[in-house]
């Protein structure tokens, strides 16, 4: 006898949406992996996909958008109310936020940004000032940084507090350091921090001549830097020395 074909529940999404059963479609997506959910929504037109996404928690909707092509994700945001779009945008990783908002017209960008809180709005506007194929346009604002003038014990305590405070604690193999004006001072190896004596000054562990990019560094030049260093991410540093973010090798490979 032929084996029974196990039906993937997500295959029902299109039919449910055609019947305008958007809540039932959203319920099917709630326990799905974000990439599976994105794949299930992409056969729909963006307006239909948006009708489903707005019924999900904003953080889950953001995860799904991040797994879609930027142009399709932008079309979805364009079709939903700016206030609802802003709730989703708030949950996006900063580099994905910039990539998706770049797909919208300035008028549409402004409509969404007006519904963000002050810090989020400022961040979004800053990210949109950089060309899409530069380190500034590719960078993300989520990174680990500690003050350079503290001890190893204080640094470990700071990282522990970050892990407790943040819903998404990004796994990085090294930590950036800054002075009290937010200027980049060097890279701290996670291994060096782990094995340092409690009162060891962080400044004595930092690699001060670490490679970094400027916001204007092109995607092509970024890849050259990655090939020379074998690093997975690079700090992005402004002309005045301020640490702006990091750019990953994976994102640089897009260009």
CSV table of C-alpha atoms in Angstrom, one decimal:
chain,number,residue,atom,x,y,z
A,1,UNK,CA,0.0,0.0,0.0
A,2,UNK,CA,1.3,3.5,-0.7
A,3,UNK,CA,2.5,5.4,2.3
A,4,UNK,CA,0.2,8.1,3.6
A,5,UNK,CA,1.4,11.6,2.7
A,6,UNK,CA,1.8,13.7,5.8
A,7,UNK,CA,0.2,17.1,5.1
A,8,UNK,CA,2.2,20.1,6.1
A,9,UNK,CA,-0.3,22.4,7.9
A,10,UNK,CA,1.4,25.5,6.3
A,11,UNK,CA,0.2,24.3,2.9
A,12,UNK,CA,-3.3,25.4,4.1
A,13,UNK,CA,-2.3,29.0,4.3
A,14,UNK,CA,-3.2,30.0,0.7
A,15,UNK,CA,-6.6,28.4,1.0
A,16,UNK,CA,-7.3,30.1,4.3
A,17,UNK,CA,-6.3,33.5,3.0
A,18,UNK,CA,-8.4,33.0,-0.1
A,19,UNK,CA,-11.4,32.4,2.2
A,20,UNK,CA,-10.3,35.5,4.2
A,21,UNK,CA,-9.7,33.4,7.3
A,22,UNK,CA,-6.7,35.5,8.3
A,23,UNK,CA,-6.8,34.6,12.0
A,24,UNK,CA,-6.9,30.9,11.2
A,25,UNK,CA,-3.9,31.4,8.9
A,26,UNK,CA,-2.0,33.4,11.6
A,27,UNK,CA,-2.8,30.6,14.2
A,28,UNK,CA,-1.1,28.1,11.9
A,29,UNK,CA,2.0,30.3,11.8
A,30,UNK,CA,2.4,30.9,15.5
A,31,UNK,CA,4.4,27.7,16.2
A,32,UNK,CA,6.2,27.6,12.8
A,33,UNK,CA,9.9,28.4,12.3
A,34,UNK,CA,10.2,31.9,10.9
A,35,UNK,CA,11.8,30.7,7.6
A,36,UNK,CA,8.9,28.2,7.1
A,37,UNK,CA,6.4,30.9,7.8
A,38,UNK,CA,8.1,33.2,5.4
A,39,UNK,CA,8.1,30.6,2.7
A,40,UNK,CA,4.4,29.9,3.3
A,41,UNK,CA,3.5,33.6,2.9
A,42,UNK,CA,5.6,34.5,-0.2
A,43,UNK,CA,3.1,32.9,-2.7
A,44,UNK,CA,0.5,35.4,-1.5
A,45,UNK,CA,0.4,39.0,-2.6
A,46,UNK,CA,2.0,41.4,-0.1
A,47,UNK,CA,-1.3,42.8,1.0
A,48,UNK,CA,-2.6,39.4,1.9
A,49,UNK,CA,0.6,38.5,3.7
A,50,UNK,CA,0.3,41.7,5.6
A,51,UNK,CA,-3.3,40.9,6.7
A,52,UNK,CA,-1.9,37.7,8.3
A,53,UNK,CA,1.3,39.2,9.8
A,54,UNK,CA,-0.5,42.0,11.7
A,55,UNK,CA,-2.4,39.3,13.6
A,56,UNK,CA,0.9,37.8,15.0
A,57,UNK,CA,2.9,39.3,17.9
A,58,UNK,CA,5.2,42.0,16.4
A,59,UNK,CA,8.4,40.2,17.4
A,60,UNK,CA,7.3,37.1,15.5
A,61,UNK,CA,6.2,39.1,12.5
A,62,UNK,CA,9.6,40.8,12.5
A,63,UNK,CA,11.4,37.4,12.5
A,64,UNK,CA,9.3,36.4,9.5
A,65,UNK,CA,10.0,39.6,7.6
A,66,UNK,CA,13.8,39.1,8.2
A,67,UNK,CA,13.6,35.8,6.4
A,68,UNK,CA,11.9,37.3,3.3
A,69,UNK,CA,13.5,39.1,0.4
A,70,UNK,CA,13.8,42.8,1.3
A,71,UNK,CA,11.6,44.0,-1.6
A,72,UNK,CA,8.7,41.7,-0.6
A,73,UNK,CA,9.1,42.6,3.1
A,74,UNK,CA,9.0,46.3,2.0
A,75,UNK,CA,5.8,45.7,0.0
A,76,UNK,CA,4.2,44.2,3.0
A,77,UNK,CA,5.0,47.1,5.2
A,78,UNK,CA,3.7,49.5,2.6
A,79,UNK,CA,0.3,47.8,2.6
A,80,UNK,CA,-0.4,47.9,6.4
A,81,UNK,CA,-1.1,50.8,8.6
A,82,UNK,CA,2.0,52.8,9.6
A,83,UNK,CA,1.3,52.4,13.3
A,84,UNK,CA,1.1,48.6,12.9
A,85,UNK,CA,4.2,48.6,10.6
A,86,UNK,CA,6.1,50.6,13.3
A,87,UNK,CA,5.4,48.0,15.9
A,88,UNK,CA,7.0,45.3,13.7
A,89,UNK,CA,9.9,47.6,12.6
A,90,UNK,CA,10.7,48.2,16.3
A,91,UNK,CA,11.5,44.4,16.6
A,92,UNK,CA,13.7,44.1,13.6
A,93,UNK,CA,17.5,43.8,13.9
A,94,UNK,CA,18.8,47.2,12.9
A,95,UNK,CA,20.5,46.2,9.7
A,96,UNK,CA,17.4,44.4,8.5
A,97,UNK,CA,15.3,47.4,9.5
A,98,UNK,CA,17.4,49.7,7.3
A,99,UNK,CA,17.4,47.2,4.4
A,100,UNK,CA,13.6,46.9,4.4
A,101,UNK,CA,12.9,50.5,5.0
A,102,UNK,CA,15.2,51.3,2.0
A,103,UNK,CA,12.6,49.6,-0.2
A,104,UNK,CA,10.0,52.2,0.7
A,105,UNK,CA,9.5,55.7,-0.6
A,106,UNK,CA,10.6,58.6,1.7
A,107,UNK,CA,7.0,59.4,2.4
A,108,UNK,CA,6.3,55.8,3.5
A,109,UNK,CA,9.4,55.7,5.6
A,110,UNK,CA,8.4,58.9,7.4
A,111,UNK,CA,4.9,57.7,8.0
A,112,UNK,CA,6.3,54.6,9.8
A,113,UNK,CA,9.1,56.4,11.6
A,114,UNK,CA,6.7,59.0,13.0
A,115,UNK,CA,5.1,56.1,15.0
A,116,UNK,CA,8.5,54.9,16.5
A,117,UNK,CA,9.7,56.1,19.9
A,118,UNK,CA,12.3,58.8,19.9
A,119,UNK,CA,15.4,56.5,20.1
A,120,UNK,CA,14.1,54.1,17.5
A,121,UNK,CA,13.2,57.0,15.1
A,122,UNK,CA,16.6,58.5,15.5
A,123,UNK,CA,18.3,55.2,14.8
A,124,UNK,CA,16.1,54.6,11.7
A,125,UNK,CA,16.9,58.0,10.3
A,126,UNK,CA,20.6,57.6,11.0
A,127,UNK,CA,20.7,54.2,9.2
A,128,UNK,CA,18.8,55.5,6.2
A,129,UNK,CA,21.5,58.2,5.6
A,130,UNK,CA,24.0,55.6,4.6
A,131,UNK,CA,24.3,54.2,1.1
A,132,UNK,CA,22.9,50.6,1.0
A,133,UNK,CA,26.2,49.1,-0.2
A,134,UNK,CA,28.5,50.6,2.4
A,135,UNK,CA,29.4,49.6,5.9
A,136,UNK,CA,27.0,52.2,7.3
A,137,UNK,CA,24.2,50.8,5.3
A,138,UNK,CA,25.0,47.2,6.2
A,139,UNK,CA,25.9,47.6,9.9
A,140,UNK,CA,23.8,46.6,12.8
A,141,UNK,CA,23.5,48.4,16.1
A,142,UNK,CA,23.3,45.3,18.2
A,143,UNK,CA,26.8,44.6,19.6
A,144,UNK,CA,28.7,44.0,22.8
A,145,UNK,CA,30.7,46.8,24.2
A,146,UNK,CA,32.2,47.6,27.6
A,147,UNK,CA,34.1,50.6,29.0
A,148,UNK,CA,37.8,50.3,28.7
A,149,UNK,CA,38.5,51.7,32.2
A,150,UNK,CA,37.0,48.8,34.2
A,151,UNK,CA,38.3,45.5,35.6
A,152,UNK,CA,37.8,42.0,34.2
A,153,UNK,CA,35.4,41.3,37.0
A,154,UNK,CA,33.3,44.4,36.3
A,155,UNK,CA,33.3,43.5,32.6
A,156,UNK,CA,32.1,40.0,33.2
A,157,UNK,CA,29.4,41.4,35.5
A,158,UNK,CA,28.4,43.9,32.8
A,159,UNK,CA,28.0,41.2,30.2
A,160,UNK,CA,26.0,39.1,32.6
A,161,UNK,CA,23.6,42.0,33.2
A,162,UNK,CA,23.3,42.5,29.4
A,163,UNK,CA,22.3,38.9,29.0
A,164,UNK,CA,19.6,39.2,31.7
A,165,UNK,CA,18.2,42.5,30.3
A,166,UNK,CA,18.1,41.6,26.6
A,167,UNK,CA,15.6,39.2,25.1
A,168,UNK,CA,18.0,38.5,22.2
A,169,UNK,CA,21.6,38.3,23.5
A,170,UNK,CA,23.7,38.0,20.3
A,171,UNK,CA,26.5,35.4,20.4
A,172,UNK,CA,29.8,37.2,19.7
A,173,UNK,CA,33.3,35.8,20.0
A,174,UNK,CA,34.8,39.1,21.0
A,175,UNK,CA,33.8,42.3,22.7
A,176,UNK,CA,34.3,45.9,21.7
A,177,UNK,CA,35.6,48.6,24.1
A,178,UNK,CA,34.9,52.3,24.3
A,179,UNK,CA,35.9,55.3,26.3
A,180,UNK,CA,33.5,57.5,28.2
A,181,UNK,CA,32.7,59.4,25.1
A,182,UNK,CA,31.7,56.3,23.1
A,183,UNK,CA,34.9,56.3,21.0
A,184,UNK,CA,36.2,52.9,19.9
A,185,UNK,CA,39.3,51.8,21.8
A,186,UNK,CA,39.9,48.3,20.7
A,187,UNK,CA,38.8,44.7,20.7
A,188,UNK,CA,38.6,42.4,23.7
A,189,UNK,CA,38.8,38.6,23.2
A,190,UNK,CA,36.1,36.7,25.1
A,191,UNK,CA,38.7,34.1,25.9
A,192,UNK,CA,41.1,36.7,27.3
A,193,UNK,CA,38.3,38.1,29.5
A,194,UNK,CA,37.2,34.6,30.7
A,195,UNK,CA,40.7,33.7,31.9
A,196,UNK,CA,41.8,37.1,33.3
A,197,UNK,CA,42.4,37.6,37.0
A,198,UNK,CA,39.6,39.5,38.7
A,199,UNK,CA,41.3,42.8,39.1
A,200,UNK,CA,43.0,42.8,35.7
A,201,UNK,CA,42.4,46.1,33.9
A,202,UNK,CA,40.5,45.7,30.6
A,203,UNK,CA,42.8,48.1,29.0
A,204,UNK,CA,45.7,45.7,29.4
A,205,UNK,CA,43.8,42.9,27.5
A,206,UNK,CA,42.6,45.0,24.6
A,207,UNK,CA,43.9,44.7,21.1
A,208,UNK,CA,44.2,48.4,20.3
A,209,UNK,CA,45.2,48.2,16.6
A,210,UNK,CA,42.1,46.2,15.7
A,211,UNK,CA,40.8,46.5,12.1
A,212,UNK,CA,37.7,48.6,11.7
A,213,UNK,CA,35.7,50.1,8.9
A,214,UNK,CA,34.3,53.6,8.3
A,215,UNK,CA,30.6,54.1,7.5
A,216,UNK,CA,31.6,54.9,3.9
A,217,UNK,CA,33.7,51.7,3.3
A,218,UNK,CA,32.2,49.9,0.3
A,219,UNK,CA,30.9,46.4,0.3
A,220,UNK,CA,33.8,45.4,-2.0
A,221,UNK,CA,36.4,46.8,0.3
A,222,UNK,CA,34.7,45.2,3.3
A,223,UNK,CA,35.1,41.8,1.7
A,224,UNK,CA,38.8,42.5,1.1
A,225,UNK,CA,39.2,43.4,4.8
A,226,UNK,CA,37.4,40.2,5.9
A,227,UNK,CA,39.7,38.1,3.7
A,228,UNK,CA,42.8,39.7,5.2
A,229,UNK,CA,41.6,39.2,8.8
A,230,UNK,CA,39.5,36.1,8.9
A,231,UNK,CA,37.1,37.9,11.2
A,232,UNK,CA,33.4,37.3,11.1
A,233,UNK,CA,32.5,41.0,11.9
A,234,UNK,CA,34.1,44.4,12.0
A,235,UNK,CA,33.5,47.5,14.1
A,236,UNK,CA,32.2,50.5,12.2
A,237,UNK,CA,33.8,53.7,13.5
A,238,UNK,CA,32.9,57.3,12.6
A,239,UNK,CA,35.5,59.9,11.6
A,240,UNK,CA,35.4,61.3,15.2
A,241,UNK,CA,36.2,57.8,16.6
A,242,UNK,CA,32.7,57.0,17.8
A,243,UNK,CA,31.7,53.4,17.7
A,244,UNK,CA,28.6,53.2,15.4
A,245,UNK,CA,28.0,49.5,15.1
A,246,UNK,CA,29.3,46.3,13.5
A,247,UNK,CA,29.1,44.8,10.0
A,248,UNK,CA,29.2,41.1,9.6
A,249,UNK,CA,30.9,39.1,6.9
A,250,UNK,CA,27.6,37.5,6.0
A,251,UNK,CA,26.0,40.9,5.3
A,252,UNK,CA,29.0,42.2,3.4
A,253,UNK,CA,28.8,39.2,1.0
A,254,UNK,CA,25.5,40.5,-0.2
A,255,UNK,CA,27.5,43.0,-2.3
